[in-house]
Coordinates of C-alpha atoms and ligand atoms in Angstrom, one line a residue:
M4 CA 143.1 150.9 99.2
P5 CA 139.4 150.3 98.2
H6 CA 137.8 152.1 95.3
V7 CA 135.3 154.9 96.0
V8 CA 132.1 156.1 94.2
T9 CA 132.1 159.8 93.8
Q10 CA 129.8 162.6 92.7
A11 CA 129.1 161.6 89.1
C12 CA 127.5 158.3 90.0
C13 CA 124.6 157.7 87.6
A14 CA 123.5 154.5 89.3
D15 CA 123.2 152.6 86.1
A16 CA 124.7 149.7 88.1
S17 CA 127.1 148.5 85.4
C18 CA 129.7 148.6 88.2
V19 CA 127.6 146.3 90.3
Y20 CA 127.8 143.5 87.7
A21 CA 131.4 144.1 86.9
C22 CA 132.4 143.7 90.6
P23 CA 133.8 140.2 91.2
V24 CA 133.1 140.3 95.0
N25 CA 129.7 141.9 95.1
C26 CA 130.9 144.9 97.1
I27 CA 128.8 147.6 95.4
H28 CA 125.3 148.3 96.8
P29 CA 122.4 148.8 96.6
T30 CA 122.0 146.4 93.7
P31 CA 119.0 146.8 91.5
D32 CA 117.3 143.9 93.3
E33 CA 117.7 145.4 96.8
P34 CA 114.8 147.4 98.3
D35 CA 116.5 150.8 98.6
F36 CA 117.9 150.8 95.0
L37 CA 115.3 153.2 93.6
T38 CA 115.5 155.6 96.5
S39 CA 119.3 155.6 97.0
E40 CA 121.0 158.8 95.9
M41 CA 124.1 157.0 94.6
L42 CA 125.8 153.6 94.8
Y43 CA 128.5 152.8 97.4
I44 CA 131.6 150.6 97.6
D45 CA 132.1 148.6 100.7
P46 CA 135.7 149.3 101.8
A47 CA 135.8 146.1 103.7
T48 CA 135.2 143.8 100.8
C49 CA 136.5 145.7 97.8
V50 CA 139.5 143.9 96.4
D51 CA 140.8 146.9 94.6
C52 CA 140.8 145.2 91.2
G53 CA 139.6 148.2 89.2
A54 CA 136.9 146.3 87.2
C55 CA 134.3 148.8 88.3
V56 CA 136.4 151.7 87.0
S57 CA 136.3 150.2 83.5
A58 CA 132.6 149.5 83.8
C59 CA 131.5 152.9 85.0
P60 CA 130.3 154.9 82.0
V61 CA 130.8 158.3 83.7
G62 CA 134.1 157.9 85.4
A63 CA 132.6 158.2 88.9
I64 CA 134.8 155.6 90.5
V65 CA 138.3 156.2 91.7
P66 CA 140.8 154.2 93.6
G67 CA 141.0 155.5 97.2
H68 CA 144.7 156.2 97.0
R69 CA 144.3 158.6 94.0
I70 CA 141.3 160.5 95.3
E71 CA 141.5 164.2 94.7
P72 CA 141.1 166.5 97.8
Q73 CA 137.7 167.8 96.6
D74 CA 136.4 164.2 96.6
E75 CA 137.9 163.0 99.9
R76 CA 134.5 163.2 101.6
Y77 CA 133.4 160.3 99.5
L78 CA 135.7 158.0 101.4
E79 CA 133.5 158.5 104.4
I80 CA 130.2 158.6 102.5
N81 CA 130.9 155.2 101.0
A82 CA 132.0 153.6 104.3
A83 CA 129.1 155.2 106.2
H84 CA 126.5 153.5 104.0
Y85 CA 127.8 150.1 105.3
E86 CA 127.9 151.3 108.9
E87 CA 124.2 152.2 108.4
I88 CA 123.5 148.7 107.1
A89 CA 125.2 147.2 110.1
E90 CA 123.2 149.4 112.5
S91 CA 119.8 149.0 110.9
P92 CA 118.7 145.5 111.2
V93 CA 115.1 146.5 110.6
R94 CA 115.7 148.3 107.3
F95 CA 118.2 145.8 105.9
P96 CA 117.9 142.0 105.8
V97 CA 120.3 140.0 108.0
D98 CA 122.0 138.3 105.1
A99 CA 123.0 141.6 103.6
K100 CA 124.4 142.6 107.0
L101 CA 126.5 139.4 107.1
R102 CA 127.6 139.9 103.5
L103 CA 128.9 143.3 104.2
P104 CA 131.2 143.4 107.2
L105 CA 132.8 146.7 108.0
A106 CA 136.5 147.7 108.1
P107 CA 138.1 151.1 108.6
I108 CA 139.6 152.7 105.5
S109 CA 143.4 152.9 105.9
K110 CA 145.1 156.1 105.0
P111 CA 147.8 156.0 102.3
K112 CA 151.2 155.7 104.0
P113 CA 154.5 157.1 102.8
I114 CA 157.3 154.6 102.3
E115 CA 159.8 155.3 105.1
V116 CA 163.3 155.7 103.7
P117 CA 166.4 156.3 105.8
G118 CA 166.9 160.0 105.9
G119 CA 163.2 160.6 105.0
G120 CA 161.9 162.4 101.9
D121 CA 160.6 161.4 98.5
V122 CA 161.2 158.2 96.7
R123 CA 162.0 158.1 93.0
I124 CA 161.4 155.0 90.9
A125 CA 162.0 154.4 87.2
I126 CA 159.9 151.9 85.3
V127 CA 161.1 150.7 81.9
G128 CA 158.0 150.1 79.7
S129 CA 154.4 151.3 79.9
G130 CA 152.4 148.1 79.3
P131 CA 150.0 146.6 81.7
S132 CA 152.6 145.3 84.2
A133 CA 154.3 148.7 84.2
M134 CA 151.0 150.5 84.8
Y135 CA 150.0 148.2 87.6
A136 CA 153.4 148.6 89.2
A137 CA 153.2 152.4 89.0
D138 CA 149.7 152.3 90.4
E139 CA 150.9 150.2 93.3
L140 CA 153.8 152.5 94.0
L141 CA 151.7 155.7 93.8
R142 CA 149.6 154.5 96.7
H143 CA 152.4 155.9 98.8
P144 CA 152.2 159.7 98.7
N145 CA 155.9 160.3 98.8
V146 CA 156.6 158.1 95.7
H147 CA 157.3 159.6 92.2
V148 CA 157.5 157.4 89.2
T149 CA 159.1 158.1 85.8
M150 CA 158.2 155.7 83.1
Y151 CA 160.3 155.2 79.9
E152 CA 158.5 154.0 76.8
R153 CA 160.3 153.5 73.5
L154 CA 157.1 154.0 71.4
D155 CA 155.2 157.2 70.9
K156 CA 152.1 155.8 72.6
P157 CA 151.8 154.1 76.0
F158 CA 150.3 150.9 77.3
G159 CA 152.2 148.3 75.3
L160 CA 150.2 145.0 74.8
A161 CA 147.0 146.6 76.1
R162 CA 147.1 148.8 73.0
Y163 CA 149.0 146.6 70.5
G164 CA 148.3 143.1 71.6
V165 CA 144.5 143.0 72.3
A166 CA 142.4 142.1 69.2
P167 CA 140.5 145.1 68.0
D168 CA 137.2 143.3 68.2
H169 CA 137.8 142.7 71.9
L170 CA 136.3 146.0 72.9
S171 CA 135.8 145.2 76.5
T172 CA 139.4 144.2 77.1
L173 CA 140.5 147.4 75.3
K174 CA 138.6 149.4 77.9
V175 CA 141.5 148.6 80.3
M176 CA 143.3 151.5 78.6
A177 CA 140.7 153.8 80.1
L178 CA 141.9 152.5 83.5
F179 CA 145.5 153.1 82.5
D180 CA 144.7 156.6 81.3
E181 CA 143.2 157.2 84.7
M182 CA 146.3 156.0 86.4
A183 CA 148.4 158.1 84.1
R184 CA 146.7 161.2 85.3
S185 CA 148.6 161.2 88.6
S186 CA 150.8 164.2 88.9
R187 CA 153.4 162.0 90.4
L188 CA 153.7 159.9 87.3
D189 CA 155.8 161.1 84.3
I190 CA 155.5 158.9 81.1
L191 CA 158.4 159.7 78.8
L192 CA 157.4 158.5 75.3
G193 CA 159.9 157.9 72.6
S194 CA 162.6 157.2 75.3
E195 CA 164.4 153.9 74.8
V196 CA 166.5 152.6 77.6
G197 CA 169.6 151.2 75.9
R198 CA 169.4 153.7 73.1
D199 CA 168.6 157.1 74.6
L200 CA 169.9 156.4 78.1
A201 CA 171.6 153.5 79.8
L202 CA 170.2 151.3 82.6
D203 CA 173.1 152.5 84.7
D204 CA 171.9 156.1 84.3
L205 CA 168.6 155.0 85.8
R206 CA 170.3 153.1 88.6
R207 CA 172.1 156.3 89.5
D208 CA 169.1 158.7 89.2
F209 CA 166.5 156.7 91.0
H210 CA 166.1 154.7 94.2
G211 CA 165.0 151.7 92.2
V212 CA 164.4 150.6 88.6
I213 CA 161.6 148.2 87.6
Y214 CA 162.1 146.6 84.2
A215 CA 158.7 145.9 82.6
G216 CA 159.7 145.4 79.0
G217 CA 157.4 142.4 78.3
A218 CA 158.1 139.5 75.9
K219 CA 159.1 141.4 72.8
T220 CA 159.4 138.6 70.3
D221 CA 157.9 135.2 69.5
R222 CA 159.1 131.7 70.1
R223 CA 160.7 130.4 66.9
L224 CA 159.4 127.2 65.4
D225 CA 162.6 125.4 64.3
I226 CA 161.4 123.3 61.3
P227 CA 162.6 123.3 57.6
G228 CA 161.0 126.1 55.6
I229 CA 160.3 128.4 58.5
D230 CA 162.2 131.3 56.7
L231 CA 160.2 131.0 53.5
E232 CA 158.3 133.9 52.0
N233 CA 154.7 134.0 53.4
V234 CA 155.7 132.5 56.7
A235 CA 155.3 134.9 59.7
S236 CA 154.6 134.8 63.4
A237 CA 151.3 135.7 65.0
T238 CA 153.2 138.4 66.9
E239 CA 153.9 140.2 63.6
F240 CA 150.4 139.7 62.3
V241 CA 148.8 141.0 65.6
G242 CA 151.2 143.9 65.6
W243 CA 150.2 144.6 61.9
Y244 CA 146.5 144.6 62.4
N245 CA 146.8 146.7 65.6
G246 CA 149.0 149.4 63.9
H247 CA 152.2 148.7 65.9
P248 CA 154.8 150.9 64.4
D249 CA 157.3 148.0 64.2
F250 CA 155.0 146.0 61.9
A251 CA 153.2 148.7 60.0
G252 CA 155.1 148.0 56.8
R253 CA 154.5 144.3 56.8
V254 CA 152.6 142.8 53.9
F255 CA 150.6 139.6 54.4
D256 CA 149.4 137.7 51.3
L257 CA 145.7 137.1 51.7
S258 CA 145.1 136.3 48.1
H259 CA 144.7 132.5 48.5
R260 CA 142.0 130.4 50.0
R261 CA 143.7 128.9 53.1
V262 CA 145.8 130.2 56.0
V263 CA 147.4 127.8 58.5
V264 CA 147.9 128.9 62.1
I265 CA 150.3 126.7 64.1
G266 CA 149.4 126.5 67.8
N267 CA 146.0 127.0 69.4
G268 CA 146.4 129.5 72.2
N269 CA 144.3 132.6 72.6
V270 CA 146.5 134.5 70.2
A271 CA 145.8 131.9 67.5
L272 CA 142.1 132.4 68.1
D273 CA 142.5 136.2 67.9
V274 CA 144.3 135.9 64.6
A275 CA 141.8 133.3 63.2
R276 CA 138.8 135.5 64.2
I277 CA 140.2 138.6 62.6
L278 CA 141.0 136.8 59.4
T279 CA 137.5 135.4 59.1
S280 CA 135.5 138.4 60.5
D281 CA 133.4 140.5 58.2
P282 CA 135.7 143.5 57.6
E283 CA 132.7 145.8 57.9
D284 CA 132.3 144.6 61.5
L285 CA 135.9 145.6 62.2
A286 CA 135.7 148.9 60.4
S287 CA 134.5 150.8 63.5
T288 CA 137.2 149.3 65.7
S289 CA 140.8 150.4 66.3
I290 CA 142.1 148.1 63.6
S291 CA 144.8 149.6 61.4
P292 CA 143.4 151.1 58.2
T293 CA 146.1 149.1 56.2
A294 CA 145.0 145.9 57.7
L295 CA 141.3 146.7 57.2
A296 CA 142.0 147.4 53.5
A297 CA 143.9 144.1 53.1
L298 CA 141.0 142.2 54.8
R299 CA 138.5 143.8 52.5
N300 CA 140.4 142.4 49.6
S301 CA 141.1 139.0 51.2
N302 CA 140.3 135.8 49.4
V303 CA 140.8 133.7 52.5
E304 CA 138.1 131.1 52.9
E305 CA 139.5 128.9 55.6
V306 CA 141.8 129.4 58.6
L307 CA 143.1 126.1 59.9
V308 CA 144.2 126.4 63.6
V309 CA 146.4 123.3 64.2
A310 CA 147.6 121.9 67.5
R311 CA 150.0 119.1 68.1
R312 CA 148.0 117.7 71.1
G313 CA 144.4 116.6 71.3
A314 CA 141.3 118.6 72.0
A315 CA 141.4 118.0 75.7
D316 CA 144.8 119.8 75.8
A317 CA 143.8 122.8 73.8
A318 CA 145.7 125.9 74.9
F319 CA 142.8 128.4 74.3
T320 CA 140.7 129.3 77.3
L321 CA 137.1 128.4 77.9
P322 CA 135.8 132.1 77.8
E323 CA 137.6 132.6 74.4
L324 CA 136.1 129.4 73.0
V325 CA 132.6 130.4 74.3
G326 CA 133.2 133.8 72.7
L327 CA 133.9 132.2 69.4
A328 CA 131.1 129.7 69.6
D329 CA 128.4 132.0 70.8
R330 CA 129.2 135.3 69.2
G331 CA 128.6 134.4 65.6
A332 CA 132.1 133.2 64.5
N333 CA 131.9 130.5 61.7
V334 CA 133.8 127.6 63.3
T335 CA 134.0 123.9 62.7
V336 CA 135.9 120.9 63.7
D337 CA 136.1 117.3 62.4
P338 CA 134.3 115.1 65.0
E339 CA 136.9 112.4 64.5
L340 CA 139.6 114.7 66.0
L341 CA 137.8 115.0 69.3
T342 CA 139.4 112.0 70.8
S343 CA 140.1 112.4 74.4
V344 CA 141.3 110.3 77.3
G345 CA 138.1 109.1 78.9
S346 CA 135.8 111.7 80.4
P347 CA 137.9 114.5 81.8
E348 CA 137.3 115.3 85.5
D349 CA 138.3 118.9 85.1
P350 CA 135.1 120.8 84.4
T351 CA 136.8 123.4 82.3
I352 CA 138.2 120.7 79.9
A353 CA 134.8 119.0 79.9
A354 CA 133.1 122.2 79.0
K355 CA 135.6 122.9 76.2
L356 CA 135.1 119.4 74.8
E357 CA 131.3 119.8 74.9
I358 CA 131.5 123.1 73.0
L359 CA 133.9 121.6 70.4
A360 CA 131.5 118.6 70.0
E361 CA 128.7 121.0 69.5
L362 CA 130.7 122.9 66.9
S363 CA 131.5 119.6 65.1
Q364 CA 127.8 119.2 64.6
R365 CA 127.2 122.6 63.2
T366 CA 127.1 123.1 59.4
P367 CA 129.4 126.0 58.6
R368 CA 127.8 129.0 57.0
S369 CA 129.0 130.2 53.7
G370 CA 131.9 132.6 54.0
P371 CA 135.3 132.3 55.7
V372 CA 135.5 129.6 58.3
I373 CA 137.8 128.7 61.2
R374 CA 138.6 125.0 61.3
F375 CA 140.3 123.4 64.3
G376 CA 142.9 120.7 63.7
F377 CA 144.3 118.5 66.5
L378 CA 147.0 115.9 66.9
R379 CA 149.2 117.4 64.1
S380 CA 152.9 118.3 64.7
P381 CA 154.4 120.7 62.2
Q382 CA 157.3 119.0 60.4
E383 CA 158.1 121.2 57.4
I384 CA 156.8 124.2 55.5
V385 CA 156.9 123.3 51.8
A386 CA 157.7 125.8 49.1
D387 CA 156.3 126.5 45.6
A388 CA 158.6 127.2 42.6
D389 CA 159.1 130.8 43.6
G390 CA 160.3 129.9 47.1
S391 CA 157.1 130.9 48.8
A392 CA 155.2 128.8 51.3
S393 CA 152.7 126.5 49.6
G394 CA 151.8 124.1 52.4
V395 CA 152.6 122.6 55.7
T396 CA 153.5 118.9 56.3
F397 CA 152.2 117.7 59.7
G398 CA 153.1 114.5 61.5
I399 CA 149.9 112.8 62.6
N400 CA 149.7 112.0 66.4
R401 CA 147.3 109.9 68.4
V402 CA 146.3 110.1 72.0
D403 CA 148.3 107.7 74.2
P404 CA 145.6 106.3 76.4
L405 CA 148.2 105.0 79.0
R406 CA 150.3 108.0 79.5
G407 CA 147.6 110.6 78.7
G408 CA 149.8 112.5 76.2
V409 CA 150.2 112.1 72.4
E410 CA 152.5 109.9 70.4
P411 CA 153.3 110.0 66.6
T412 CA 151.5 107.5 64.4
G413 CA 154.4 107.7 61.9
E414 CA 152.0 109.0 59.3
S415 CA 152.0 112.5 57.9
E416 CA 149.9 114.8 55.7
T417 CA 150.5 118.0 53.8
V418 CA 148.0 120.7 53.9
E419 CA 148.0 123.4 51.2
A420 CA 148.4 127.0 52.4
S421 CA 150.0 130.1 51.0
L422 CA 150.2 131.9 54.3
V423 CA 151.5 130.2 57.5
L424 CA 151.4 132.0 60.8
T425 CA 153.2 130.5 63.8
S426 CA 151.4 131.2 67.1
I427 CA 153.5 129.2 69.6
G428 CA 154.0 131.8 72.3
Y429 CA 155.8 135.0 72.9
K430 CA 159.4 135.2 74.2
G431 CA 161.4 137.8 76.2
V432 CA 164.7 139.1 74.8
E433 CA 167.9 139.8 76.6
V434 CA 168.4 143.3 78.1
P435 CA 172.0 144.6 78.0
G436 CA 173.3 144.9 81.6
L437 CA 170.8 142.4 83.1
P438 CA 171.1 138.6 83.5
F439 CA 169.0 136.5 81.2
D440 CA 167.5 133.0 81.2
G441 CA 167.6 132.3 77.5
E442 CA 165.7 129.1 77.8
R443 CA 162.7 130.7 79.4
G444 CA 163.1 134.1 77.9
V445 CA 162.9 135.8 81.3
I446 CA 165.2 137.9 83.6
P447 CA 166.1 135.7 86.6
N448 CA 164.4 137.0 89.7
A449 CA 163.3 136.1 93.2
G450 CA 159.7 137.5 93.5
G451 CA 160.6 140.4 91.3
R452 CA 164.2 141.2 92.7
V453 CA 166.6 140.6 89.8
V454 CA 169.2 138.0 90.7
D455 CA 172.5 137.3 89.0
G456 CA 173.3 133.7 89.9
D457 CA 172.5 133.8 93.6
T458 CA 173.3 137.5 94.1
P459 CA 170.5 140.1 94.1
M460 CA 171.2 143.1 91.8
T461 CA 170.8 146.1 94.1
G462 CA 167.9 148.3 93.1
V463 CA 166.8 146.4 90.0
Y464 CA 163.4 144.7 89.8
V465 CA 161.3 143.1 87.1
T466 CA 157.6 142.6 86.5
G467 CA 155.2 141.2 83.9
W468 CA 156.0 138.7 81.1
I469 CA 159.8 139.3 81.3
K470 CA 159.5 138.3 85.0
R471 CA 157.2 135.2 84.8
G472 CA 157.1 134.3 81.1
P473 CA 154.2 135.0 78.6
S474 CA 151.2 133.7 80.5
G475 CA 148.0 135.0 82.0
F476 CA 145.8 137.9 81.2
I477 CA 146.2 141.7 81.4
G478 CA 144.8 141.6 85.0
T479 CA 147.3 138.9 86.0
N480 CA 149.9 141.7 86.0
K481 CA 148.2 143.5 88.9
S482 CA 149.2 140.9 91.5
D483 CA 152.5 140.2 89.8
S484 CA 153.4 143.9 90.0
A485 CA 152.2 144.1 93.6
E486 CA 154.6 141.3 94.5
T487 CA 157.5 143.2 92.8
V488 CA 156.6 146.5 94.5
A489 CA 156.4 144.8 97.9
Q490 CA 160.0 143.6 97.4
L491 CA 161.1 147.0 96.4
R492 CA 159.3 148.6 99.4
T493 CA 161.0 146.1 101.8
D494 CA 164.4 147.0 100.3
L495 CA 163.7 150.7 100.5
E496 CA 162.6 150.5 104.1
A497 CA 165.6 148.4 105.1
G498 CA 167.9 151.0 103.7
L499 CA 169.3 148.7 101.1
L500 CA 168.9 151.0 98.1
S501 CA 171.3 153.9 97.3
V502 CA 169.9 157.4 97.5
P503 CA 170.0 159.0 94.1
T504 CA 172.9 161.4 93.7
T505 CA 171.7 163.5 90.8
P506 CA 168.8 165.9 90.8
K507 CA 165.6 164.6 89.3
R508 CA 165.7 165.0 85.6
R509 CA 162.7 165.9 83.6
R510 CA 162.7 165.1 79.9
L511 CA 160.1 165.9 77.3
L512 CA 156.7 164.7 78.6
S513 CA 154.1 163.6 76.1
R514 CA 151.2 161.3 76.4
Ligands
LIG611 P1 150.0 129.8 74.5 O1 148.7 130.0 75.1 O2 151.1 129.4 75.3 O3 149.8 128.8 73.3 C1 150.9 128.3 72.5 C2 150.5 127.3 71.5 O4 151.6 126.9 70.7 C3 150.0 126.0 72.2 O5 149.0 125.4 71.4 C4 151.2 125.1 72.1 O6 151.0 123.7 72.1 C5 151.8 125.5 70.8 N1 153.2 125.2 70.6 C6 154.2 125.6 71.4 N2 155.4 125.1 70.9 C7 155.0 124.4 69.7 C8 155.8 123.6 68.8 N3 157.1 123.5 68.9 N4 155.1 123.1 67.8 C9 153.8 123.2 67.7 N5 153.0 123.9 68.6 C10 153.6 124.5 69.6 O7 150.4 131.2 73.8 P2 149.6 132.4 73.2 O8 148.5 132.0 72.4 O9 150.7 133.2 72.5 O10 149.1 133.2 74.4 C11 150.1 133.8 75.4 C12 149.3 134.2 76.6 O11 148.5 135.4 76.4 C13 148.3 133.2 77.2 O12 148.3 133.2 78.6 C14 147.0 133.6 76.7 O13 145.9 133.2 77.4 C15 147.1 135.1 76.7 N6 146.2 135.8 75.8 C16 144.9 136.0 76.2 C17 144.0 136.5 75.4 C18 142.6 136.7 75.8 O14 142.3 136.5 77.0 N7 141.7 137.1 75.0 C19 144.4 136.9 74.1 C20 145.7 136.6 73.7 C21 146.6 136.1 74.5 P3 151.2 122.9 73.4 O15 150.0 123.2 74.3 O16 151.1 121.5 72.9 O17 152.5 123.2 74.0

């Protein structure tokens, strides 16, 4: 259901630039911008992504399926603007007409269940995939969702996984807050499935259960020395600086000059950026006060972000690299490490290599610096006399020009470091009562339907990282959850799910 601009529209046009499909008009460069009384969303081309909701400074945009009765008129007002464009070839240029085809707004439809009536769905977790699943379900006016969150604050990785200096990304929580306002969504905080209630309770009390517990832990790097003092995972470090209650008590030794981060995905970049940022720039963010105090006392001068493969295979994404390079981070890389296999055809890889080459020519400023290392496989974490990490031994690799991958040279080097953070990806953990693929750290499923071997588990679904593995961005969960909800809806309408036998239970609701 398309989004709709309502009364509070301030026409500052932030939403126009946030919209990925150019469906909000008039834009500031169109003739009627200065005379228009508000902006309008074209229902025919809106992809319902919610980007405009985050961008709007006054909360004037709402998803059509959650529009309040007093604002229903705006559905028509928005659509009518585009009818006017279609019918006024004199006032509007032809290309605008072509760009803005019309389509009727579809009314939200109840999910038809055998016997009729309301549908009750439980969602375990309240992170991005859970919120997008709830939002998808609540498009149907007869659906009620109860969400179970073990922590005392909702939104999972959107709250505890996003770096505090990524202020734009953090705005997604405003979108989730907006979703959480629905009177048909209960978020039960401090409720842990498996501790406070069993999965079987939910299967009995609801038509369906969606497990959206995420990837709760990190992949373990199995090398000698991994259990030494001052070796930790990026997951723990991120949780610590974001004030995650599970990691609040952690202590990270920032008293020495170098930190080594193993792995070079976006999480490694987040960690490196936070360790090298001016703490005063972080002071106004949501960073935990404990972490801020530790960073203010930090002696770290270099964060070495090391990958086993070459620069052309870097796991970080281009926008994150651009963010590092162009937003004042102090970053460097040894030009000799920028060996790649010929000229990459992929424009994204080519752009990354270009930026890395540019960084290799920059003279680092004084102050903490991020240094990229490539073609180094971690072999061992070495200890000092007290049994604490003092360095990492890396096997040195070279690019194999024939096969395109890397191969060991047989040489190694040891880099001094008194804090080592492994950042080699998150991993899902097994959930009692559900099948589990230990290798991939996911719950086996077919498009979101949990399957045990070849047999679907009636009424149990999965979404997010525990469904597909730890990849993608917060917004990736929207389509992922839509797929899961589509399966659930199909099963409901086919009468495959049991009707709950117990009355709807309401537990303490706090948000
Ligand atoms: P990731 O992108 O999967 O990166 C994992 C890194 O660990 C890679 O460099 C990988 O190297 C390395 N690695 C894996 N096993 C290793 C081993 N045994 N020895 C040495 N290195 C090893 O994981 P992530 O950084 O945790 O990110 C997870 C997801 O969250 C990604 O989709 C990411 O984009 C997303 N995320 C996005 C943002 C953002 O947009 N700002 C922020 C944080 C996270 P290989 O490539 O050689 O396997």
